[in-house]
Amino acid sequence: MKVKTNVAYPDTLDLTEFTTDMKTPVKYKLSSVIVHQGRSVSSGHYIAICREADGTWSIYDDEYVNKMHPREALSDESAYVLIYNRLTHKSVSNLGSSKETATENGESTKNGVSNNINNKKRQRSDNNNKNQQQQNNTNRNKKNKNKKLKSNKNHN
């Protein structure tokens, strides 16, 4: 049975009061919302609402990606799963006061663009280059093989 009760969820989730060491802030930042559209849990359609590296929100619906207002991202009544990322002590103290923070892995994030994201883009680009080189080599080998076959046919 699908529960259709609207539940409010915050952009920043503060769980400090529920920890044994209340001196260290324990906060999480909402990064994604998975939304289920449909009458029951056994049928329907899922979409994702994600915070982008620059802090804006986008809605991913199959092949369509559109920007959306943060207010909409934080109040979707069909929210099914909420995904939060834990903020580090440094980023919690900087929350809202600086554009530079640190992620949980200690990577520097400036203006919402993480070094980790740039590294992943570089790795993806390197992998694409390697794949392209492999494809070129495969094509070259096929052409050479075809030339040899034609040459052998002509000599026979």
Short mmCIF file of N, CA and C in Angstrom, two decimals:
data_model
loop_
_atom_site.label_atom_id
_atom_site.label_comp_id
_atom_site.label_asym_id
_atom_site.label_seq_id
_atom_site.Cartn_x
_atom_site.Cartn_y
_atom_site.Cartn_z
N MET A 1 0.84 -1.17 0.00
CA MET A 1 0.00 0.00 0.00
C MET A 1 0.89 1.25 0.00
N LYS A 2 0.59 2.16 -0.87
CA LYS A 2 1.35 3.40 -0.96
C LYS A 2 0.77 4.43 0.00
N VAL A 3 1.65 4.97 0.85
CA VAL A 3 1.23 6.02 1.78
C VAL A 3 1.33 7.34 1.04
N LYS A 4 0.24 8.09 1.03
CA LYS A 4 0.19 9.33 0.25
C LYS A 4 0.18 10.57 1.13
N THR A 5 0.79 10.48 2.30
CA THR A 5 0.86 11.59 3.22
C THR A 5 2.06 12.46 2.88
N ASN A 6 1.84 13.76 2.73
CA ASN A 6 2.93 14.68 2.44
C ASN A 6 3.81 14.82 3.67
N VAL A 7 5.13 14.63 3.48
CA VAL A 7 6.08 14.73 4.58
C VAL A 7 7.06 15.85 4.26
N ALA A 8 7.23 16.78 5.20
CA ALA A 8 8.19 17.87 5.00
C ALA A 8 9.59 17.32 5.26
N TYR A 9 10.54 17.75 4.44
CA TYR A 9 11.93 17.33 4.63
C TYR A 9 12.84 18.53 4.43
N PRO A 10 13.85 18.65 5.29
CA PRO A 10 14.71 19.84 5.25
C PRO A 10 15.85 19.71 4.24
N ASP A 11 16.39 20.85 3.85
CA ASP A 11 17.57 20.88 2.99
C ASP A 11 18.80 20.42 3.79
N THR A 12 18.89 20.85 5.04
CA THR A 12 19.97 20.43 5.93
C THR A 12 19.35 19.70 7.11
N LEU A 13 19.83 18.51 7.35
CA LEU A 13 19.31 17.67 8.43
C LEU A 13 20.33 17.67 9.56
N ASP A 14 19.94 18.19 10.73
CA ASP A 14 20.83 18.28 11.88
C ASP A 14 20.48 17.18 12.88
N LEU A 15 21.39 16.22 13.03
CA LEU A 15 21.15 15.12 13.96
C LEU A 15 22.05 15.20 15.20
N THR A 16 22.63 16.36 15.44
CA THR A 16 23.57 16.53 16.55
C THR A 16 22.95 16.15 17.88
N GLU A 17 21.71 16.54 18.11
CA GLU A 17 21.06 16.28 19.41
C GLU A 17 20.82 14.79 19.66
N PHE A 18 20.95 13.97 18.62
CA PHE A 18 20.72 12.53 18.78
C PHE A 18 22.03 11.75 18.92
N THR A 19 23.15 12.45 19.06
CA THR A 19 24.44 11.78 19.21
C THR A 19 24.90 11.83 20.66
N THR A 20 25.88 11.00 21.00
CA THR A 20 26.41 11.00 22.36
C THR A 20 27.35 12.17 22.59
N ASP A 21 28.06 12.60 21.54
CA ASP A 21 28.96 13.74 21.63
C ASP A 21 28.29 14.94 20.96
N MET A 22 27.56 15.71 21.75
CA MET A 22 26.79 16.80 21.17
C MET A 22 27.63 18.03 20.87
N LYS A 23 28.96 17.93 21.12
CA LYS A 23 29.85 19.06 20.82
C LYS A 23 30.20 19.12 19.34
N THR A 24 30.23 17.96 18.70
CA THR A 24 30.56 17.90 17.28
C THR A 24 29.28 17.87 16.48
N PRO A 25 29.10 18.87 15.61
CA PRO A 25 27.86 18.89 14.81
C PRO A 25 27.79 17.69 13.85
N VAL A 26 26.60 17.12 13.73
CA VAL A 26 26.36 16.03 12.79
C VAL A 26 25.23 16.49 11.88
N LYS A 27 25.64 16.97 10.70
CA LYS A 27 24.66 17.53 9.77
C LYS A 27 24.81 16.87 8.41
N TYR A 28 23.68 16.81 7.72
CA TYR A 28 23.62 16.22 6.38
C TYR A 28 22.95 17.20 5.44
N LYS A 29 23.41 17.22 4.21
CA LYS A 29 22.85 18.10 3.17
C LYS A 29 22.10 17.24 2.16
N LEU A 30 20.87 17.63 1.83
CA LEU A 30 20.08 16.90 0.86
C LEU A 30 20.74 16.99 -0.50
N SER A 31 20.96 15.84 -1.15
CA SER A 31 21.60 15.85 -2.47
C SER A 31 20.65 15.35 -3.56
N SER A 32 19.71 14.47 -3.20
CA SER A 32 18.79 13.94 -4.21
C SER A 32 17.47 13.52 -3.57
N VAL A 33 16.45 13.55 -4.40
CA VAL A 33 15.12 13.08 -4.00
C VAL A 33 14.64 12.16 -5.11
N ILE A 34 14.26 10.96 -4.75
CA ILE A 34 13.67 10.04 -5.72
C ILE A 34 12.16 10.12 -5.54
N VAL A 35 11.48 10.34 -6.63
CA VAL A 35 10.03 10.56 -6.61
C VAL A 35 9.35 9.41 -7.33
N HIS A 36 8.27 8.92 -6.73
CA HIS A 36 7.46 7.88 -7.37
C HIS A 36 6.14 8.49 -7.79
N GLN A 37 5.83 8.36 -9.06
CA GLN A 37 4.55 8.84 -9.57
C GLN A 37 3.73 7.62 -9.98
N GLY A 38 2.60 7.47 -9.35
CA GLY A 38 1.74 6.33 -9.65
C GLY A 38 0.83 6.03 -8.49
N ARG A 39 -0.14 5.15 -8.73
CA ARG A 39 -1.14 4.85 -7.71
C ARG A 39 -0.66 3.87 -6.66
N SER A 40 0.22 2.94 -7.06
CA SER A 40 0.65 1.93 -6.10
C SER A 40 2.15 1.70 -6.22
N VAL A 41 2.72 0.99 -5.24
CA VAL A 41 4.15 0.71 -5.27
C VAL A 41 4.51 -0.29 -6.35
N SER A 42 3.53 -1.03 -6.85
CA SER A 42 3.82 -2.03 -7.87
C SER A 42 3.73 -1.49 -9.30
N SER A 43 3.35 -0.24 -9.44
CA SER A 43 3.31 0.35 -10.78
C SER A 43 3.58 1.84 -10.66
N GLY A 44 3.95 2.43 -11.77
CA GLY A 44 4.20 3.86 -11.77
C GLY A 44 5.51 4.20 -12.44
N HIS A 45 6.03 5.36 -12.12
CA HIS A 45 7.21 5.90 -12.78
C HIS A 45 8.07 6.59 -11.74
N TYR A 46 9.38 6.42 -11.86
CA TYR A 46 10.31 7.06 -10.94
C TYR A 46 11.07 8.16 -11.66
N ILE A 47 11.28 9.27 -10.96
CA ILE A 47 12.12 10.34 -11.45
C ILE A 47 13.08 10.73 -10.32
N ALA A 48 14.17 11.41 -10.69
CA ALA A 48 15.14 11.85 -9.69
C ALA A 48 15.28 13.36 -9.75
N ILE A 49 15.34 13.95 -8.58
CA ILE A 49 15.60 15.38 -8.45
C ILE A 49 16.96 15.47 -7.76
N CYS A 50 17.93 16.11 -8.41
CA CYS A 50 19.30 16.10 -7.90
C CYS A 50 19.87 17.51 -7.80
N ARG A 51 20.65 17.69 -6.74
CA ARG A 51 21.39 18.95 -6.60
C ARG A 51 22.63 18.83 -7.47
N GLU A 52 22.83 19.81 -8.32
CA GLU A 52 23.99 19.82 -9.21
C GLU A 52 25.21 20.36 -8.47
N ALA A 53 26.38 20.22 -9.06
CA ALA A 53 27.63 20.67 -8.44
C ALA A 53 27.61 22.17 -8.16
N ASP A 54 26.87 22.94 -8.97
CA ASP A 54 26.81 24.39 -8.77
C ASP A 54 25.73 24.81 -7.77
N GLY A 55 25.06 23.82 -7.16
CA GLY A 55 24.05 24.11 -6.14
C GLY A 55 22.63 24.22 -6.67
N THR A 56 22.46 24.25 -7.98
CA THR A 56 21.11 24.30 -8.56
C THR A 56 20.49 22.91 -8.52
N TRP A 57 19.20 22.85 -8.79
CA TRP A 57 18.49 21.58 -8.79
C TRP A 57 18.01 21.25 -10.20
N SER A 58 18.07 19.95 -10.53
CA SER A 58 17.58 19.47 -11.83
C SER A 58 16.69 18.26 -11.60
N ILE A 59 15.74 18.10 -12.50
CA ILE A 59 14.85 16.93 -12.46
C ILE A 59 15.20 16.03 -13.64
N TYR A 60 15.43 14.76 -13.35
CA TYR A 60 15.80 13.77 -14.36
C TYR A 60 14.61 12.83 -14.56
N ASP A 61 14.01 12.92 -15.73
CA ASP A 61 12.85 12.11 -16.06
C ASP A 61 13.14 11.42 -17.39
N ASP A 62 13.58 10.17 -17.31
CA ASP A 62 14.03 9.42 -18.49
C ASP A 62 15.09 10.23 -19.22
N GLU A 63 14.88 10.55 -20.48
CA GLU A 63 15.91 11.28 -21.24
C GLU A 63 15.80 12.80 -21.08
N TYR A 64 14.84 13.27 -20.31
CA TYR A 64 14.64 14.70 -20.13
C TYR A 64 15.28 15.18 -18.84
N VAL A 65 16.06 16.26 -18.93
CA VAL A 65 16.67 16.89 -17.76
C VAL A 65 16.31 18.36 -17.81
N ASN A 66 15.71 18.85 -16.73
CA ASN A 66 15.30 20.25 -16.66
C ASN A 66 15.68 20.83 -15.31
N LYS A 67 16.00 22.11 -15.30
CA LYS A 67 16.28 22.82 -14.04
C LYS A 67 14.96 23.01 -13.30
N MET A 68 15.07 23.08 -11.98
CA MET A 68 13.87 23.36 -11.20
C MET A 68 14.22 24.25 -10.02
N HIS A 69 13.23 24.92 -9.49
CA HIS A 69 13.41 25.83 -8.36
C HIS A 69 13.66 25.01 -7.09
N PRO A 70 14.59 25.46 -6.23
CA PRO A 70 14.88 24.71 -5.00
C PRO A 70 13.65 24.47 -4.13
N ARG A 71 12.73 25.41 -4.12
CA ARG A 71 11.52 25.27 -3.31
C ARG A 71 10.73 24.03 -3.74
N GLU A 72 10.70 23.79 -5.06
CA GLU A 72 9.99 22.61 -5.58
C GLU A 72 10.72 21.33 -5.19
N ALA A 73 12.05 21.37 -5.25
CA ALA A 73 12.85 20.19 -4.92
C ALA A 73 12.68 19.80 -3.46
N LEU A 74 12.45 20.78 -2.61
CA LEU A 74 12.35 20.52 -1.18
C LEU A 74 10.91 20.30 -0.70
N SER A 75 9.97 20.17 -1.64
CA SER A 75 8.58 20.02 -1.19
C SER A 75 7.77 19.09 -2.08
N ASP A 76 8.42 18.17 -2.77
CA ASP A 76 7.67 17.28 -3.66
C ASP A 76 6.87 16.29 -2.82
N GLU A 77 5.57 16.32 -2.97
CA GLU A 77 4.71 15.46 -2.14
C GLU A 77 4.80 13.99 -2.52
N SER A 78 5.42 13.68 -3.66
CA SER A 78 5.59 12.28 -4.06
C SER A 78 6.98 11.75 -3.75
N ALA A 79 7.73 12.47 -2.89
CA ALA A 79 9.09 12.04 -2.53
C ALA A 79 9.03 10.63 -1.95
N TYR A 80 9.91 9.78 -2.42
CA TYR A 80 9.91 8.36 -2.03
C TYR A 80 11.17 8.02 -1.25
N VAL A 81 12.32 8.50 -1.73
CA VAL A 81 13.61 8.28 -1.06
C VAL A 81 14.35 9.61 -1.02
N LEU A 82 14.90 9.95 0.14
CA LEU A 82 15.71 11.16 0.30
C LEU A 82 17.16 10.73 0.48
N ILE A 83 18.07 11.37 -0.23
CA ILE A 83 19.48 11.02 -0.13
C ILE A 83 20.23 12.24 0.41
N TYR A 84 20.86 12.05 1.57
CA TYR A 84 21.61 13.11 2.22
C TYR A 84 23.09 12.72 2.25
N ASN A 85 23.96 13.72 2.14
CA ASN A 85 25.39 13.52 2.30
C ASN A 85 25.83 14.18 3.59
N ARG A 86 26.65 13.47 4.35
CA ARG A 86 27.12 14.02 5.62
C ARG A 86 28.11 15.14 5.37
N LEU A 87 27.95 16.21 6.10
CA LEU A 87 28.86 17.35 6.03
C LEU A 87 29.97 17.13 7.06
N THR A 88 31.17 17.56 6.73
CA THR A 88 32.28 17.45 7.68
C THR A 88 32.17 18.58 8.69
N HIS A 89 32.94 18.48 9.75
CA HIS A 89 32.93 19.51 10.78
C HIS A 89 33.28 20.86 10.17
N LYS A 90 34.26 20.88 9.27
CA LYS A 90 34.68 22.13 8.62
C LYS A 90 33.56 22.71 7.77
N SER A 91 32.91 21.86 6.99
CA SER A 91 31.85 22.37 6.11
C SER A 91 30.62 22.79 6.90
N VAL A 92 30.38 22.15 8.06
CA VAL A 92 29.25 22.54 8.90
C VAL A 92 29.47 23.94 9.45
N SER A 93 30.71 24.24 9.89
CA SER A 93 30.99 25.56 10.45
C SER A 93 30.97 26.63 9.37
N ASN A 94 31.24 26.24 8.12
CA ASN A 94 31.22 27.19 7.00
C ASN A 94 29.86 27.28 6.34
N LEU A 95 28.91 26.46 6.75
CA LEU A 95 27.62 26.37 6.09
C LEU A 95 26.99 27.74 5.96
N GLY A 96 26.85 28.18 4.71
CA GLY A 96 26.22 29.46 4.45
C GLY A 96 27.14 30.65 4.58
N SER A 97 28.34 30.50 5.19
CA SER A 97 29.21 31.65 5.38
C SER A 97 30.30 31.76 4.33
N SER A 98 30.55 30.67 3.60
CA SER A 98 31.62 30.70 2.61
C SER A 98 31.23 29.86 1.42
N LYS A 99 31.82 30.17 0.29
CA LYS A 99 31.56 29.38 -0.91
C LYS A 99 32.51 28.21 -1.00
N GLU A 100 33.49 28.12 -0.10
CA GLU A 100 34.42 27.01 -0.14
C GLU A 100 34.17 26.12 1.07
N THR A 101 33.95 24.84 0.83
CA THR A 101 33.73 23.88 1.89
C THR A 101 34.54 22.64 1.61
N ALA A 102 34.43 21.66 2.48
CA ALA A 102 35.11 20.39 2.25
C ALA A 102 34.07 19.30 2.25
N THR A 103 34.24 18.32 1.39
CA THR A 103 33.33 17.18 1.36
C THR A 103 33.75 16.20 2.43
N GLU A 104 32.97 15.14 2.61
CA GLU A 104 33.30 14.14 3.62
C GLU A 104 34.65 13.50 3.36
N ASN A 105 35.04 13.37 2.11
CA ASN A 105 36.32 12.77 1.77
C ASN A 105 37.46 13.76 1.88
N GLY A 106 37.17 15.00 2.31
CA GLY A 106 38.21 15.99 2.49
C GLY A 106 38.58 16.72 1.21
N GLU A 107 37.82 16.51 0.13
CA GLU A 107 38.13 17.19 -1.12
C GLU A 107 37.62 18.62 -1.04
N SER A 108 38.37 19.53 -1.60
CA SER A 108 37.98 20.93 -1.59
C SER A 108 36.87 21.16 -2.60
N THR A 109 35.86 21.91 -2.18
CA THR A 109 34.77 22.27 -3.08
C THR A 109 34.69 23.79 -3.10
N LYS A 110 34.85 24.39 -4.25
CA LYS A 110 34.78 25.83 -4.37
C LYS A 110 33.71 26.18 -5.37
N ASN A 111 32.79 27.05 -4.98
CA ASN A 111 31.65 27.43 -5.83
C ASN A 111 30.87 26.20 -6.28
N GLY A 112 30.84 25.15 -5.46
CA GLY A 112 30.03 23.98 -5.76
C GLY A 112 30.67 23.02 -6.73
N VAL A 113 31.89 23.27 -7.21
CA VAL A 113 32.52 22.36 -8.15
C VAL A 113 33.66 21.65 -7.44
N SER A 114 33.53 20.38 -7.29
CA SER A 114 34.48 19.59 -6.52
C SER A 114 35.64 19.12 -7.37
N ASN A 115 36.81 19.04 -6.74
CA ASN A 115 37.98 18.45 -7.42
C ASN A 115 37.67 17.03 -7.82
N ASN A 116 36.91 16.34 -6.99
CA ASN A 116 36.55 14.95 -7.28
C ASN A 116 35.76 14.86 -8.58
N ILE A 117 34.85 15.78 -8.80
CA ILE A 117 34.06 15.78 -10.03
C ILE A 117 34.96 16.01 -11.23
N ASN A 118 35.89 16.96 -11.10
CA ASN A 118 36.82 17.22 -12.20
C ASN A 118 37.69 16.01 -12.47
N ASN A 119 38.13 15.32 -11.41
CA ASN A 119 38.93 14.11 -11.60
C ASN A 119 38.14 13.04 -12.32
N LYS A 120 36.87 12.88 -11.95
CA LYS A 120 36.03 11.88 -12.61
C LYS A 120 35.82 12.22 -14.08
N LYS A 121 35.66 13.52 -14.38
CA LYS A 121 35.51 13.93 -15.77
C LYS A 121 36.77 13.60 -16.56
N ARG A 122 37.95 13.87 -15.94
CA ARG A 122 39.21 13.55 -16.61
C ARG A 122 39.34 12.06 -16.85
N GLN A 123 38.99 11.26 -15.83
CA GLN A 123 39.06 9.80 -15.98
C GLN A 123 38.12 9.33 -17.10
N ARG A 124 36.92 9.89 -17.14
CA ARG A 124 35.96 9.52 -18.17
C ARG A 124 36.50 9.87 -19.55
N SER A 125 37.11 11.06 -19.65
CA SER A 125 37.69 11.49 -20.92
C SER A 125 38.84 10.56 -21.32
N ASP A 126 39.70 10.20 -20.35
CA ASP A 126 40.81 9.28 -20.63
C ASP A 126 40.28 7.93 -21.09
N ASN A 127 39.24 7.45 -20.41
CA ASN A 127 38.65 6.16 -20.80
C ASN A 127 38.06 6.24 -22.20
N ASN A 128 37.39 7.36 -22.52
CA ASN A 128 36.84 7.52 -23.86
C ASN A 128 37.94 7.52 -24.91
N ASN A 129 39.06 8.19 -24.60
CA ASN A 129 40.19 8.21 -25.53
C ASN A 129 40.75 6.81 -25.73
N LYS A 130 40.89 6.05 -24.65
CA LYS A 130 41.39 4.68 -24.74
C LYS A 130 40.44 3.82 -25.57
N ASN A 131 39.16 3.96 -25.32
CA ASN A 131 38.16 3.19 -26.08
C ASN A 131 38.22 3.55 -27.56
N GLN A 132 38.40 4.84 -27.85
CA GLN A 132 38.48 5.28 -29.25
C GLN A 132 39.73 4.70 -29.91
N GLN A 133 40.85 4.68 -29.18
CA GLN A 133 42.09 4.11 -29.72
C GLN A 133 41.92 2.62 -29.98
N GLN A 134 41.27 1.92 -29.05
CA GLN A 134 41.04 0.49 -29.23
C GLN A 134 40.14 0.25 -30.45
N GLN A 135 39.13 1.08 -30.61
CA GLN A 135 38.23 0.94 -31.76
C GLN A 135 38.98 1.19 -33.06
N ASN A 136 39.85 2.23 -33.06
CA ASN A 136 40.65 2.53 -34.24
C ASN A 136 41.58 1.36 -34.59
N ASN A 137 42.20 0.78 -33.56
CA ASN A 137 43.09 -0.37 -33.78
C ASN A 137 42.31 -1.56 -34.34
N THR A 138 41.13 -1.79 -33.80
CA THR A 138 40.30 -2.90 -34.27
C THR A 138 39.92 -2.68 -35.74
N ASN A 139 39.50 -1.46 -36.07
CA ASN A 139 39.14 -1.14 -37.45
C ASN A 139 40.34 -1.30 -38.38
N ARG A 140 41.51 -0.85 -37.93
CA ARG A 140 42.72 -0.95 -38.73
C ARG A 140 43.06 -2.42 -38.99
N ASN A 141 42.94 -3.24 -37.93
CA ASN A 141 43.23 -4.67 -38.06
C ASN A 141 42.26 -5.34 -39.03
N LYS A 142 40.99 -4.96 -38.98
CA LYS A 142 40.00 -5.53 -39.90
C LYS A 142 40.33 -5.15 -41.34
N LYS A 143 40.70 -3.88 -41.55
CA LYS A 143 41.04 -3.43 -42.90
C LYS A 143 42.26 -4.19 -43.43
N ASN A 144 43.27 -4.36 -42.59
CA ASN A 144 44.46 -5.09 -43.01
C ASN A 144 44.13 -6.55 -43.34
N LYS A 145 43.28 -7.14 -42.53
CA LYS A 145 42.87 -8.53 -42.75
C LYS A 145 42.12 -8.65 -44.07
N ASN A 146 41.22 -7.69 -44.34
CA ASN A 146 40.46 -7.68 -45.60
C ASN A 146 41.38 -7.50 -46.79
N LYS A 147 42.39 -6.65 -46.67
CA LYS A 147 43.36 -6.44 -47.75
C LYS A 147 44.10 -7.73 -48.05
N LYS A 148 44.51 -8.43 -47.00
CA LYS A 148 45.24 -9.69 -47.18
C LYS A 148 44.36 -10.72 -47.86
N LEU A 149 43.08 -10.78 -47.43
CA LEU A 149 42.16 -11.73 -48.04
C LEU A 149 41.97 -11.42 -49.53
N LYS A 150 41.80 -10.15 -49.88
CA LYS A 150 41.64 -9.75 -51.27
C LYS A 150 42.90 -10.05 -52.06
N SER A 151 44.02 -9.78 -51.46
CA SER A 151 45.30 -10.03 -52.11
C SER A 151 45.48 -11.52 -52.39
N ASN A 152 45.12 -12.37 -51.42
CA ASN A 152 45.23 -13.81 -51.58
C ASN A 152 44.27 -14.31 -52.67
N LYS A 153 43.08 -13.74 -52.75
CA LYS A 153 42.11 -14.13 -53.77
C LYS A 153 42.64 -13.77 -55.16
N ASN A 154 43.26 -12.59 -55.29
CA ASN A 154 43.79 -12.14 -56.56
C ASN A 154 44.96 -13.00 -57.03
N HIS A 155 45.75 -13.52 -56.12
CA HIS A 155 46.90 -14.36 -56.47
C HIS A 155 46.48 -15.76 -56.81
N ASN A 156 45.31 -16.20 -56.36
CA ASN A 156 44.85 -17.57 -56.63
C ASN A 156 44.17 -17.59 -57.92
#
